[in-house]
PDB file of C-alpha atoms in Angstrom:
ATOM      1  CA  MET N  14       0.000   0.000   0.000  1.00  0.00           C
ATOM      2  CA  SER N  15       1.156   3.468  -0.795  1.00  0.00           C
ATOM      3  CA  LEU N  16      -0.737   6.693  -0.569  1.00  0.00           C
ATOM      4  CA  ASN N  17      -2.342   7.819  -3.785  1.00  0.00           C
ATOM      5  CA  LYS N  18      -4.808  10.495  -4.794  1.00  0.00           C
ATOM      6  CA  GLU N  19      -7.706   8.023  -4.845  1.00  0.00           C
ATOM      7  CA  LYS N  20      -7.159   6.742  -1.296  1.00  0.00           C
ATOM      8  CA  ALA N  21      -5.481   9.538   0.633  1.00  0.00           C
ATOM      9  CA  PRO N  22      -6.710  13.031   1.473  1.00  0.00           C
ATOM     10  CA  ASP N  23      -5.191  16.172   0.074  1.00  0.00           C
ATOM     11  CA  LEU N  24      -2.736  17.615   2.605  1.00  0.00           C
ATOM     12  CA  ALA N  25      -2.731  21.091   1.042  1.00  0.00           C
ATOM     13  CA  GLY N  26      -1.422  23.755   3.409  1.00  0.00           C
ATOM     14  CA  LYS N  27      -0.219  21.283   6.028  1.00  0.00           C
ATOM     15  CA  VAL N  28       3.230  21.384   7.603  1.00  0.00           C
ATOM     16  CA  ILE N  29       4.776  18.049   8.604  1.00  0.00           C
ATOM     17  CA  PHE N  30       7.834  17.292  10.754  1.00  0.00           C
ATOM     18  CA  ILE N  31       9.466  13.832  10.584  1.00  0.00           C
ATOM     19  CA  THR N  32      12.349  12.799  12.830  1.00  0.00           C
ATOM     20  CA  GLY N  33      14.825  10.359  11.323  1.00  0.00           C
ATOM     21  CA  GLY N  34      13.584  11.034   7.807  1.00  0.00           C
ATOM     22  CA  THR N  35      16.691  10.247   5.774  1.00  0.00           C
ATOM     23  CA  ALA N  36      16.390   6.453   5.677  1.00  0.00           C
ATOM     24  CA  GLY N  37      14.138   3.487   6.345  1.00  0.00           C
ATOM     25  CA  ILE N  38      10.526   4.032   7.369  1.00  0.00           C
ATOM     26  CA  GLY N  39      11.076   7.758   7.816  1.00  0.00           C
ATOM     27  CA  ALA N  40      12.289   8.284   4.259  1.00  0.00           C
ATOM     28  CA  GLU N  41       9.479   6.156   2.826  1.00  0.00           C
ATOM     29  CA  THR N  42       6.929   8.097   4.885  1.00  0.00           C
ATOM     30  CA  LEU N  43       8.372  11.353   3.583  1.00  0.00           C
ATOM     31  CA  ARG N  44       8.249  10.159  -0.029  1.00  0.00           C
ATOM     32  CA  GLN N  45       4.629   9.046   0.227  1.00  0.00           C
ATOM     33  CA  LEU N  46       3.328  12.079   2.145  1.00  0.00           C
ATOM     34  CA  SER N  47       5.083  14.460  -0.242  1.00  0.00           C
ATOM     35  CA  LYS N  48       2.776  13.246  -3.035  1.00  0.00           C
ATOM     36  CA  GLN N  49      -0.278  14.490  -1.151  1.00  0.00           C
ATOM     37  CA  ASN N  50       0.455  18.170  -1.667  1.00  0.00           C
ATOM     38  CA  PRO N  51       1.571  19.310   1.821  1.00  0.00           C
ATOM     39  CA  ALA N  52       2.961  22.824   2.001  1.00  0.00           C
ATOM     40  CA  HIS N  53       6.213  21.849   3.706  1.00  0.00           C
ATOM     41  CA  ILE N  54       7.933  18.771   5.145  1.00  0.00           C
ATOM     42  CA  PHE N  55      10.772  19.220   7.627  1.00  0.00           C
ATOM     43  CA  PHE N  56      12.885  16.182   8.449  1.00  0.00           C
ATOM     44  CA  THR N  57      15.860  15.387  10.651  1.00  0.00           C
ATOM     45  CA  GLY N  58      18.855  13.091  10.410  1.00  0.00           C
ATOM     46  CA  ARG N  59      22.619  12.972  10.679  1.00  0.00           C
ATOM     47  CA  ASP N  60      23.560  12.356   7.042  1.00  0.00           C
ATOM     48  CA  SER N  61      23.339  15.545   4.973  1.00  0.00           C
ATOM     49  CA  GLU N  62      24.434  13.756   1.784  1.00  0.00           C
ATOM     50  CA  ARG N  63      21.674  11.191   2.107  1.00  0.00           C
ATOM     51  CA  ALA N  64      19.233  14.029   2.823  1.00  0.00           C
ATOM     52  CA  SER N  65      20.309  15.849  -0.352  1.00  0.00           C
ATOM     53  CA  THR N  66      19.777  12.711  -2.423  1.00  0.00           C
ATOM     54  CA  LEU N  67      16.335  12.198  -0.900  1.00  0.00           C
ATOM     55  CA  ILE N  68      15.365  15.802  -1.614  1.00  0.00           C
ATOM     56  CA  GLN N  69      16.350  15.351  -5.271  1.00  0.00           C
ATOM     57  CA  VAL N  70      14.190  12.221  -5.514  1.00  0.00           C
ATOM     58  CA  VAL N  71      11.186  13.845  -3.836  1.00  0.00           C
ATOM     59  CA  ASN N  72      11.510  16.964  -5.983  1.00  0.00           C
ATOM     60  CA  GLN N  73      10.896  14.721  -8.984  1.00  0.00           C
ATOM     61  CA  LEU N  74       7.902  13.038  -7.340  1.00  0.00           C
ATOM     62  CA  ALA N  75       6.309  16.146  -5.851  1.00  0.00           C
ATOM     63  CA  PRO N  76       7.898  19.365  -7.128  1.00  0.00           C
ATOM     64  CA  LYS N  77       5.373  21.567  -5.306  1.00  0.00           C
ATOM     65  CA  THR N  78       6.201  20.202  -1.840  1.00  0.00           C
ATOM     66  CA  GLN N  79       8.857  22.211  -0.035  1.00  0.00           C
ATOM     67  CA  LEU N  80      11.430  20.175   1.895  1.00  0.00           C
ATOM     68  CA  THR N  81      13.816  21.295   4.616  1.00  0.00           C
ATOM     69  CA  PHE N  82      16.480  19.085   6.167  1.00  0.00           C
ATOM     70  CA  LEU N  83      17.455  19.813   9.777  1.00  0.00           C
ATOM     71  CA  GLU N  84      20.713  18.089  10.646  1.00  0.00           C
ATOM     72  CA  CYS N  85      20.407  16.528  14.078  1.00  0.00           C
ATOM     73  CA  ASP N  86      22.049  13.845  16.225  1.00  0.00           C
ATOM     74  CA  HIS N  87      19.245  12.370  18.321  1.00  0.00           C
ATOM     75  CA  GLY N  88      21.820  11.262  20.850  1.00  0.00           C
ATOM     76  CA  SER N  89      22.636  14.896  21.642  1.00  0.00           C
ATOM     77  CA  LEU N  90      19.929  17.105  23.161  1.00  0.00           C
ATOM     78  CA  SER N  91      21.799  20.282  22.209  1.00  0.00           C
ATOM     79  CA  THR N  92      21.444  19.382  18.514  1.00  0.00           C
ATOM     80  CA  VAL N  93      17.788  18.454  19.069  1.00  0.00           C
ATOM     81  CA  LYS N  94      17.231  21.868  20.618  1.00  0.00           C
ATOM     82  CA  SER N  95      18.999  23.539  17.694  1.00  0.00           C
ATOM     83  CA  ALA N  96      16.941  21.642  15.099  1.00  0.00           C
ATOM     84  CA  ALA N  97      13.697  22.483  16.895  1.00  0.00           C
ATOM     85  CA  GLU N  98      14.613  26.154  17.086  1.00  0.00           C
ATOM     86  CA  ARG N  99      15.476  26.236  13.399  1.00  0.00           C
ATOM     87  CA  PHE N 100      12.029  24.860  12.675  1.00  0.00           C
ATOM     88  CA  ILE N 101      10.358  27.430  14.951  1.00  0.00           C
ATOM     89  CA  ALA N 102      12.195  30.218  13.139  1.00  0.00           C
ATOM     90  CA  ALA N 103      11.005  28.897   9.769  1.00  0.00           C
ATOM     91  CA  SER N 104       7.359  27.990  10.388  1.00  0.00           C
ATOM     92  CA  THR N 105       4.424  29.369  12.360  1.00  0.00           C
ATOM     93  CA  ARG N 106       2.358  26.187  12.035  1.00  0.00           C
ATOM     94  CA  LEU N 107       2.771  22.442  12.498  1.00  0.00           C
ATOM     95  CA  ASP N 108       0.032  19.966  11.638  1.00  0.00           C
ATOM     96  CA  ILE N 109       1.708  16.563  11.959  1.00  0.00           C
ATOM     97  CA  LEU N 110       4.713  15.626  14.100  1.00  0.00           C
ATOM     98  CA  ILE N 111       6.008  12.119  13.369  1.00  0.00           C
ATOM     99  CA  CYS N 112       8.459  10.885  16.018  1.00  0.00           C
ATOM    100  CA  ASN N 113      10.088   8.234  13.869  1.00  0.00           C
ATOM    101  CA  ALA N 114      13.833   8.226  14.646  1.00  0.00           C
ATOM    102  CA  GLY N 115      15.124   5.370  16.742  1.00  0.00           C
ATOM    103  CA  ILE N 116      17.699   2.705  17.499  1.00  0.00           C
ATOM    104  CA  MET N 117      17.182  -0.938  18.488  1.00  0.00           C
ATOM    105  CA  ALA N 118      18.913  -3.503  20.690  1.00  0.00           C
ATOM    106  CA  GLU N 119      22.085  -1.451  21.037  1.00  0.00           C
ATOM    107  CA  PRO N 120      24.978  -2.547  23.294  1.00  0.00           C
ATOM    108  CA  THR N 121      25.367  -0.758  26.609  1.00  0.00           C
ATOM    109  CA  GLY N 122      26.210   2.887  26.185  1.00  0.00           C
ATOM    110  CA  LEU N 123      25.303   6.469  26.995  1.00  0.00           C
ATOM    111  CA  THR N 124      24.166   9.404  24.902  1.00  0.00           C
ATOM    112  CA  LYS N 125      26.156  12.624  24.930  1.00  0.00           C
ATOM    113  CA  ASP N 126      23.886  13.783  27.750  1.00  0.00           C
ATOM    114  CA  ARG N 127      24.630  10.557  29.669  1.00  0.00           C
ATOM    115  CA  TYR N 128      21.266   8.822  29.360  1.00  0.00           C
ATOM    116  CA  GLU N 129      21.074   5.116  28.622  1.00  0.00           C
ATOM    117  CA  VAL N 130      21.537   5.233  24.861  1.00  0.00           C
ATOM    118  CA  GLN N 131      18.273   3.678  23.686  1.00  0.00           C
ATOM    119  CA  PHE N 132      16.176   5.633  26.164  1.00  0.00           C
ATOM    120  CA  GLY N 133      18.039   8.804  25.270  1.00  0.00           C
ATOM    121  CA  VAL N 134      17.537   8.472  21.510  1.00  0.00           C
ATOM    122  CA  ASN N 135      14.097   6.852  21.444  1.00  0.00           C
ATOM    123  CA  HIS N 136      12.450   8.852  24.226  1.00  0.00           C
ATOM    124  CA  MET N 137      14.417  11.860  25.471  1.00  0.00           C
ATOM    125  CA  ALA N 138      15.160  13.327  22.031  1.00  0.00           C
ATOM    126  CA  HIS N 139      11.501  13.114  21.030  1.00  0.00           C
ATOM    127  CA  ALA N 140      10.338  14.463  24.370  1.00  0.00           C
ATOM    128  CA  LEU N 141      12.512  17.536  23.793  1.00  0.00           C
ATOM    129  CA  PHE N 142      11.185  17.967  20.259  1.00  0.00           C
ATOM    130  CA  MET N 143       7.657  17.843  21.661  1.00  0.00           C
ATOM    131  CA  LYS N 144       8.479  20.272  24.462  1.00  0.00           C
ATOM    132  CA  LYS N 145       9.867  22.785  21.975  1.00  0.00           C
ATOM    133  CA  LEU N 146       7.213  22.279  19.281  1.00  0.00           C
ATOM    134  CA  LEU N 147       4.069  22.009  21.422  1.00  0.00           C
ATOM    135  CA  PRO N 148       3.385  25.770  21.380  1.00  0.00           C
ATOM    136  CA  THR N 149       3.323  25.688  17.561  1.00  0.00           C
ATOM    137  CA  LEU N 150       1.190  22.529  17.571  1.00  0.00           C
ATOM    138  CA  GLN N 151      -1.259  24.110  20.027  1.00  0.00           C
ATOM    139  CA  GLN N 152      -1.426  27.325  18.022  1.00  0.00           C
ATOM    140  CA  THR N 153      -2.239  25.332  14.892  1.00  0.00           C
ATOM    141  CA  ALA N 154      -4.813  23.243  16.784  1.00  0.00           C
ATOM    142  CA  GLY N 155      -6.641  26.432  17.690  1.00  0.00           C
ATOM    143  CA  GLU N 156      -7.374  27.264  14.070  1.00  0.00           C
ATOM    144  CA  PRO N 157     -10.789  26.468  12.499  1.00  0.00           C
ATOM    145  CA  ASP N 158     -11.046  22.881  11.176  1.00  0.00           C
ATOM    146  CA  ALA N 159      -7.557  22.078  12.484  1.00  0.00           C
ATOM    147  CA  ASP N 160      -6.415  18.456  12.631  1.00  0.00           C
ATOM    148  CA  VAL N 161      -3.142  18.348  14.553  1.00  0.00           C
ATOM    149  CA  ARG N 162      -1.451  15.014  15.263  1.00  0.00           C
ATOM    150  CA  ILE N 163       1.564  13.641  17.134  1.00  0.00           C
ATOM    151  CA  LEU N 164       2.576  10.131  16.079  1.00  0.00           C
ATOM    152  CA  LEU N 165       5.103   8.216  18.168  1.00  0.00           C
ATOM    153  CA  LEU N 166       6.605   5.101  16.632  1.00  0.00           C
ATOM    154  CA  THR N 167       6.753   2.421  19.274  1.00  0.00           C
ATOM    155  CA  SER N 168       7.150  -1.349  18.969  1.00  0.00           C
ATOM    156  CA  ILE N 169       5.341  -4.428  20.174  1.00  0.00           C
ATOM    157  CA  SER N 170       8.710  -5.143  21.807  1.00  0.00           C
ATOM    158  CA  PHE N 171       7.607  -2.834  24.631  1.00  0.00           C
ATOM    159  CA  ARG N 172       6.541  -6.136  26.225  1.00  0.00           C
ATOM    160  CA  PHE N 173      10.214  -6.913  26.855  1.00  0.00           C
ATOM    161  CA  HIS N 174      10.526  -4.005  29.298  1.00  0.00           C
ATOM    162  CA  PRO N 175      12.222  -4.610  32.666  1.00  0.00           C
ATOM    163  CA  THR N 176      10.168  -5.603  35.691  1.00  0.00           C
ATOM    164  CA  GLY N 177       8.314  -2.529  36.871  1.00  0.00           C
ATOM    165  CA  GLY N 178       8.264  -0.903  33.446  1.00  0.00           C
ATOM    166  CA  ILE N 179      10.770   1.960  33.487  1.00  0.00           C
ATOM    167  CA  CYS N 180      13.796   1.891  35.811  1.00  0.00           C
ATOM    168  CA  PHE N 181      13.964   5.608  36.597  1.00  0.00           C
ATOM    169  CA  ASP N 182      16.910   5.266  38.974  1.00  0.00           C
ATOM    170  CA  GLU N 183      19.015   3.620  36.240  1.00  0.00           C
ATOM    171  CA  LEU N 184      18.199   5.769  33.206  1.00  0.00           C
ATOM    172  CA  LYS N 185      21.407   7.753  33.640  1.00  0.00           C
ATOM    173  CA  THR N 186      23.555   4.629  33.717  1.00  0.00           C
ATOM    174  CA  THR N 187      24.447   2.077  31.036  1.00  0.00           C
ATOM    175  CA  GLN N 188      21.849  -0.180  32.711  1.00  0.00           C
ATOM    176  CA  ASP N 189      23.627  -3.482  32.211  1.00  0.00           C
ATOM    177  CA  LEU N 190      20.835  -6.070  32.418  1.00  0.00           C
ATOM    178  CA  GLY N 191      22.722  -9.172  31.358  1.00  0.00           C
ATOM    179  CA  VAL N 192      22.490 -11.293  28.225  1.00  0.00           C
ATOM    180  CA  THR N 193      19.040 -10.020  27.199  1.00  0.00           C
ATOM    181  CA  GLY N 194      19.790  -6.489  28.365  1.00  0.00           C
ATOM    182  CA  ALA N 195      19.778  -4.903  24.901  1.00  0.00           C
ATOM    183  CA  TRP N 196      16.183  -6.021  24.344  1.00  0.00           C
ATOM    184  CA  LEU N 197      15.058  -5.083  27.853  1.00  0.00           C
ATOM    185  CA  ARG N 198      16.457  -1.575  27.393  1.00  0.00           C
ATOM    186  CA  TYR N 199      14.839  -1.343  23.960  1.00  0.00           C
ATOM    187  CA  GLY N 200      11.506  -2.497  25.384  1.00  0.00           C
ATOM    188  CA  GLN N 201      11.793   0.106  28.120  1.00  0.00           C
ATOM    189  CA  SER N 202      12.281   2.904  25.575  1.00  0.00           C
ATOM    190  CA  LYS N 203       9.378   1.687  23.435  1.00  0.00           C
ATOM    191  CA  LEU N 204       7.173   1.439  26.513  1.00  0.00           C
ATOM    192  CA  ALA N 205       8.055   5.083  27.181  1.00  0.00           C
ATOM    193  CA  ASN N 206       6.874   6.026  23.674  1.00  0.00           C
ATOM    194  CA  ALA N 207       3.502   4.330  24.174  1.00  0.00           C
ATOM    195  CA  VAL N 208       3.012   5.719  27.682  1.00  0.00           C
ATOM    196  CA  TYR N 209       3.960   9.232  26.583  1.00  0.00           C
ATOM    197  CA  ALA N 210       1.264   9.181  23.882  1.00  0.00           C
ATOM    198  CA  ARG N 211      -1.325   8.398  26.533  1.00  0.00           C
ATOM    199  CA  GLU N 212      -0.143  11.269  28.728  1.00  0.00           C
ATOM    200  CA  LEU N 213      -0.105  13.661  25.761  1.00  0.00           C
ATOM    201  CA  ASP N 214      -3.751  12.778  25.176  1.00  0.00           C
ATOM    202  CA  ARG N 215      -4.594  13.520  28.808  1.00  0.00           C
ATOM    203  CA  ARG N 216      -2.769  16.861  28.880  1.00  0.00           C
ATOM    204  CA  PHE N 217      -3.479  18.078  25.333  1.00  0.00           C
ATOM    205  CA  PRO N 218      -6.770  16.510  24.161  1.00  0.00           C
ATOM    206  CA  GLU N 219      -7.056  19.001  21.299  1.00  0.00           C
ATOM    207  CA  ILE N 220      -4.126  17.174  19.663  1.00  0.00           C
ATOM    208  CA  LEU N 221      -4.467  13.602  18.394  1.00  0.00           C
ATOM    209  CA  SER N 222      -1.561  11.716  20.003  1.00  0.00           C
ATOM    210  CA  ILE N 223      -1.131   7.999  19.363  1.00  0.00           C
ATOM    211  CA  SER N 224       1.644   5.423  19.339  1.00  0.00           C
ATOM    212  CA  ILE N 225       2.053   3.122  16.356  1.00  0.00           C
ATOM    213  CA  HIS N 226       3.811  -0.179  15.809  1.00  0.00           C
ATOM    214  CA  PRO N 227       5.152  -0.399  12.231  1.00  0.00           C
ATOM    215  CA  GLY N 228       5.531  -4.162  12.229  1.00  0.00           C
ATOM    216  CA  ILE N 229       8.804  -6.083  11.996  1.00  0.00           C
ATOM    217  CA  VAL N 230      10.546  -4.183   9.229  1.00  0.00           C
ATOM    218  CA  LYS N 231      13.714  -5.072   7.310  1.00  0.00           C
ATOM    219  CA  THR N 232      15.535  -1.775   7.854  1.00  0.00           C
ATOM    220  CA  ASN N 233      19.037  -0.952   9.048  1.00  0.00           C
ATOM    221  CA  LEU N 234      17.741  -1.319  12.617  1.00  0.00           C
ATOM    222  CA  VAL N 235      17.658  -5.065  11.968  1.00  0.00           C
ATOM    223  CA  GLY N 236      20.528  -5.162   9.480  1.00  0.00           C
ATOM    224  CA  ASN N 237      22.933  -3.543  11.928  1.00  0.00           C
ATOM    225  CA  LEU N 238      22.257  -6.002  14.745  1.00  0.00           C
ATOM    226  CA  GLY N 239      24.864  -8.526  15.830  1.00  0.00           C
ATOM    227  CA  PHE N 240      24.590 -12.094  14.550  1.00  0.00           C
ATOM    228  CA  PHE N 241      22.662 -13.573  17.481  1.00  0.00           C
ATOM    229  CA  ASP N 242      20.281 -10.622  17.865  1.00  0.00           C
ATOM    230  CA  LYS N 243      19.618 -10.626  14.117  1.00  0.00           C
ATOM    231  CA  ALA N 244      18.983 -14.372  14.198  1.00  0.00           C
ATOM    232  CA  PHE N 245      16.566 -13.860  17.101  1.00  0.00           C
ATOM    233  CA  VAL N 246      14.572 -11.284  15.118  1.00  0.00           C
ATOM    234  CA  TYR N 247      14.392 -13.425  11.977  1.00  0.00           C
ATOM    235  CA  LEU N 248      13.531 -16.664  13.779  1.00  0.00           C
ATOM    236  CA  ALA N 249      11.001 -15.089  16.132  1.00  0.00           C
ATOM    237  CA  ASN N 250       9.241 -13.366  13.245  1.00  0.00           C
ATOM    238  CA  PHE N 251       9.485 -15.938  10.491  1.00  0.00           C
ATOM    239  CA  ARG N 252       7.244 -14.897   7.569  1.00  0.00           C
ATOM    240  CA  GLN N 253       6.262 -11.678   9.363  1.00  0.00           C
ATOM    241  CA  LEU N 254       9.138  -9.441   8.258  1.00  0.00           C
ATOM    242  CA  VAL N 255       8.072  -6.735   5.826  1.00  0.00           C
ATOM    243  CA  ASP N 256       9.973  -4.329   3.605  1.00  0.00           C
ATOM    244  CA  THR N 257      10.303  -0.599   4.229  1.00  0.00           C
ATOM    245  CA  ALA N 258       7.390   0.312   1.976  1.00  0.00           C
ATOM    246  CA  HIS N 259       5.042  -1.897   3.978  1.00  0.00           C
ATOM    247  CA  GLY N 260       6.660  -0.756   7.214  1.00  0.00           C
ATOM    248  CA  ALA N 261       5.490   2.793   6.525  1.00  0.00           C
ATOM    249  CA  HIS N 262       1.831   1.789   6.090  1.00  0.00           C
ATOM    250  CA  ASN N 263       0.810   2.301   9.702  1.00  0.00           C
ATOM    251  CA  THR N 264       2.468   5.716   9.880  1.00  0.00           C
ATOM    252  CA  LEU N 265       0.755   6.779   6.650  1.00  0.00           C
ATOM    253  CA  TRP N 266      -2.582   5.522   7.967  1.00  0.00           C
ATOM    254  CA  ALA N 267      -2.126   7.382  11.246  1.00  0.00           C
ATOM    255  CA  ALA N 268      -1.124  10.607   9.501  1.00  0.00           C
ATOM    256  CA  THR N 269      -3.974  10.728   6.999  1.00  0.00           C
ATOM    257  CA  SER N 270      -6.967   8.647   8.114  1.00  0.00           C
ATOM    258  CA  ASP N 271     -10.277  10.051   9.330  1.00  0.00           C
ATOM    259  CA  ARG N 272      -9.543  11.449  12.789  1.00  0.00           C
ATOM    260  CA  SER N 273     -13.003  10.561  14.084  1.00  0.00           C
ATOM    261  CA  LYS N 274     -12.157   6.867  13.694  1.00  0.00           C
ATOM    262  CA  ILE N 275      -8.928   7.006  15.742  1.00  0.00           C
ATOM    263  CA  TRP N 276      -8.900   6.694  19.539  1.00  0.00           C
ATOM    264  CA  ASN N 277      -6.691   9.343  21.084  1.00  0.00           C
ATOM    265  CA  GLY N 278      -3.850   8.120  23.291  1.00  0.00           C
ATOM    266  CA  GLN N 279      -4.047   4.534  22.063  1.00  0.00           C
ATOM    267  CA  MET N 280      -1.558   2.215  20.373  1.00  0.00           C
ATOM    268  CA  TYR N 281      -2.148   0.806  16.886  1.00  0.00           C
ATOM    269  CA  ASP N 282      -0.747  -2.235  15.104  1.00  0.00           C
ATOM    270  CA  PRO N 283      -0.469  -2.329  11.308  1.00  0.00           C
ATOM    271  CA  VAL N 284      -2.581  -1.277   9.703  1.00  0.00           C
ATOM    272  CA  GLY N 285      -4.917   0.810  11.828  1.00  0.00           C
ATOM    273  CA  LYS N 286      -5.706  -1.945  14.324  1.00  0.00           C
ATOM    274  CA  LEU N 287      -5.963  -1.173  18.022  1.00  0.00           C
ATOM    275  CA  THR N 288      -3.275  -3.103  19.880  1.00  0.00           C
ATOM    276  CA  GLU N 289      -5.149  -5.703  21.913  1.00  0.00           C
ATOM    277  CA  LYS N 290      -2.536  -7.145  24.256  1.00  0.00           C
ATOM    278  CA  LEU N 291      -1.501  -4.097  26.268  1.00  0.00           C
ATOM    279  CA  ASN N 292       0.108  -5.036  29.549  1.00  0.00           C
ATOM    280  CA  VAL N 293      -0.389  -3.320  32.884  1.00  0.00           C
ATOM    281  CA  ALA N 294       2.579  -0.966  32.423  1.00  0.00           C
ATOM    282  CA  VAL N 295       1.220   0.610  29.225  1.00  0.00           C
ATOM    283  CA  GLN N 296      -2.105   1.305  30.914  1.00  0.00           C
ATOM    284  CA  ASP N 297      -0.612   2.538  34.195  1.00  0.00           C
ATOM    285  CA  ASP N 298      -1.731   6.167  34.650  1.00  0.00           C
ATOM    286  CA  GLY N 299       0.687   6.564  37.543  1.00  0.00           C
ATOM    287  CA  LEU N 300       3.607   5.490  35.355  1.00  0.00           C
ATOM    288  CA  ALA N 301       2.492   7.887  32.620  1.00  0.00           C
ATOM    289  CA  THR N 302       2.373  10.799  35.053  1.00  0.00           C
ATOM    290  CA  ARG N 303       5.707   9.882  36.620  1.00  0.00           C
ATOM    291  CA  LEU N 304       7.405   9.598  33.207  1.00  0.00           C
ATOM    292  CA  TRP N 305       6.035  12.986  32.156  1.00  0.00           C
ATOM    293  CA  GLU N 306       7.141  14.704  35.349  1.00  0.00           C
ATOM    294  CA  TRP N 307      10.555  12.994  35.383  1.00  0.00           C
ATOM    295  CA  THR N 308      11.150  13.907  31.731  1.00  0.00           C
ATOM    296  CA  ASP N 309       9.959  17.475  32.206  1.00  0.00           C
ATOM    297  CA  LYS N 310      12.372  17.974  35.089  1.00  0.00           C
ATOM    298  CA  GLU N 311      15.257  16.506  33.076  1.00  0.00           C
ATOM    299  CA  LEU N 312      14.535  18.919  30.229  1.00  0.00           C
ATOM    300  CA  GLU N 313      14.190  22.057  32.355  1.00  0.00           C
ATOM    301  CA  GLY N 314      17.374  23.545  30.943  1.00  0.00           C
ATOM    302  CA  TYR N 315      16.106  23.353  27.364  1.00  0.00           C
TER     303      TYR N 315
END
């Protein structure tokens, strides 16, 4: 499935922001949304050469859609802040924020700001983008017939989270959790994405905020895994792996489908299906509040 003029709405006048838009699902999402006549798509990434190539391709597909690349290392909050501020200086509206960038099953490590690396990239970077961009999102949501959305890419692997959900006391350590630690830390970060969408709904109901699972996609996130982790993914998901084009389906659905048919704050499996097996942690209002308050305090200086 790809968006086309017969199936997808016209996005005329809309401004879209995609994190991690230079490769994988993010790049495919950008390519498909650009065909629907949005006014402007901003996208982040670390590779300016890859971004330039993508812009050339999209200019051929959708010459009327303006594109702006914002170079950003999602493992460094100072560059996230800079990218967000460059967007704010360039645009007075934002209709769709797609929090797509991410890493998976990484070895122990810390971001430049000394957060556990997967939590730092997958949650903290996006939380800062949202903190900086929420005033623009709210301003846009106040306009007549506005349809403002925040989409957070999560993963069904949130089920692998550590006991208790999110280990707040260990988020500023490498959080060595043994042989399966990489997946536990990944699950923790993806749980944070899903929980944050629920809290966004509670605090900003005028904005549609949902988390979406893209499926098990053959992107560099899988390709860059070590041998045993890669084997685990392929064996555990035999016949369920999909290519990048299919991996973008749920994001495209969430960005363009009839808002009245989407439940705010919920998690969706591909394509457009409410996730049925949500564990206690995802539905824990106390955890959602604690994560919001903890994150907000961490980001006070930004």
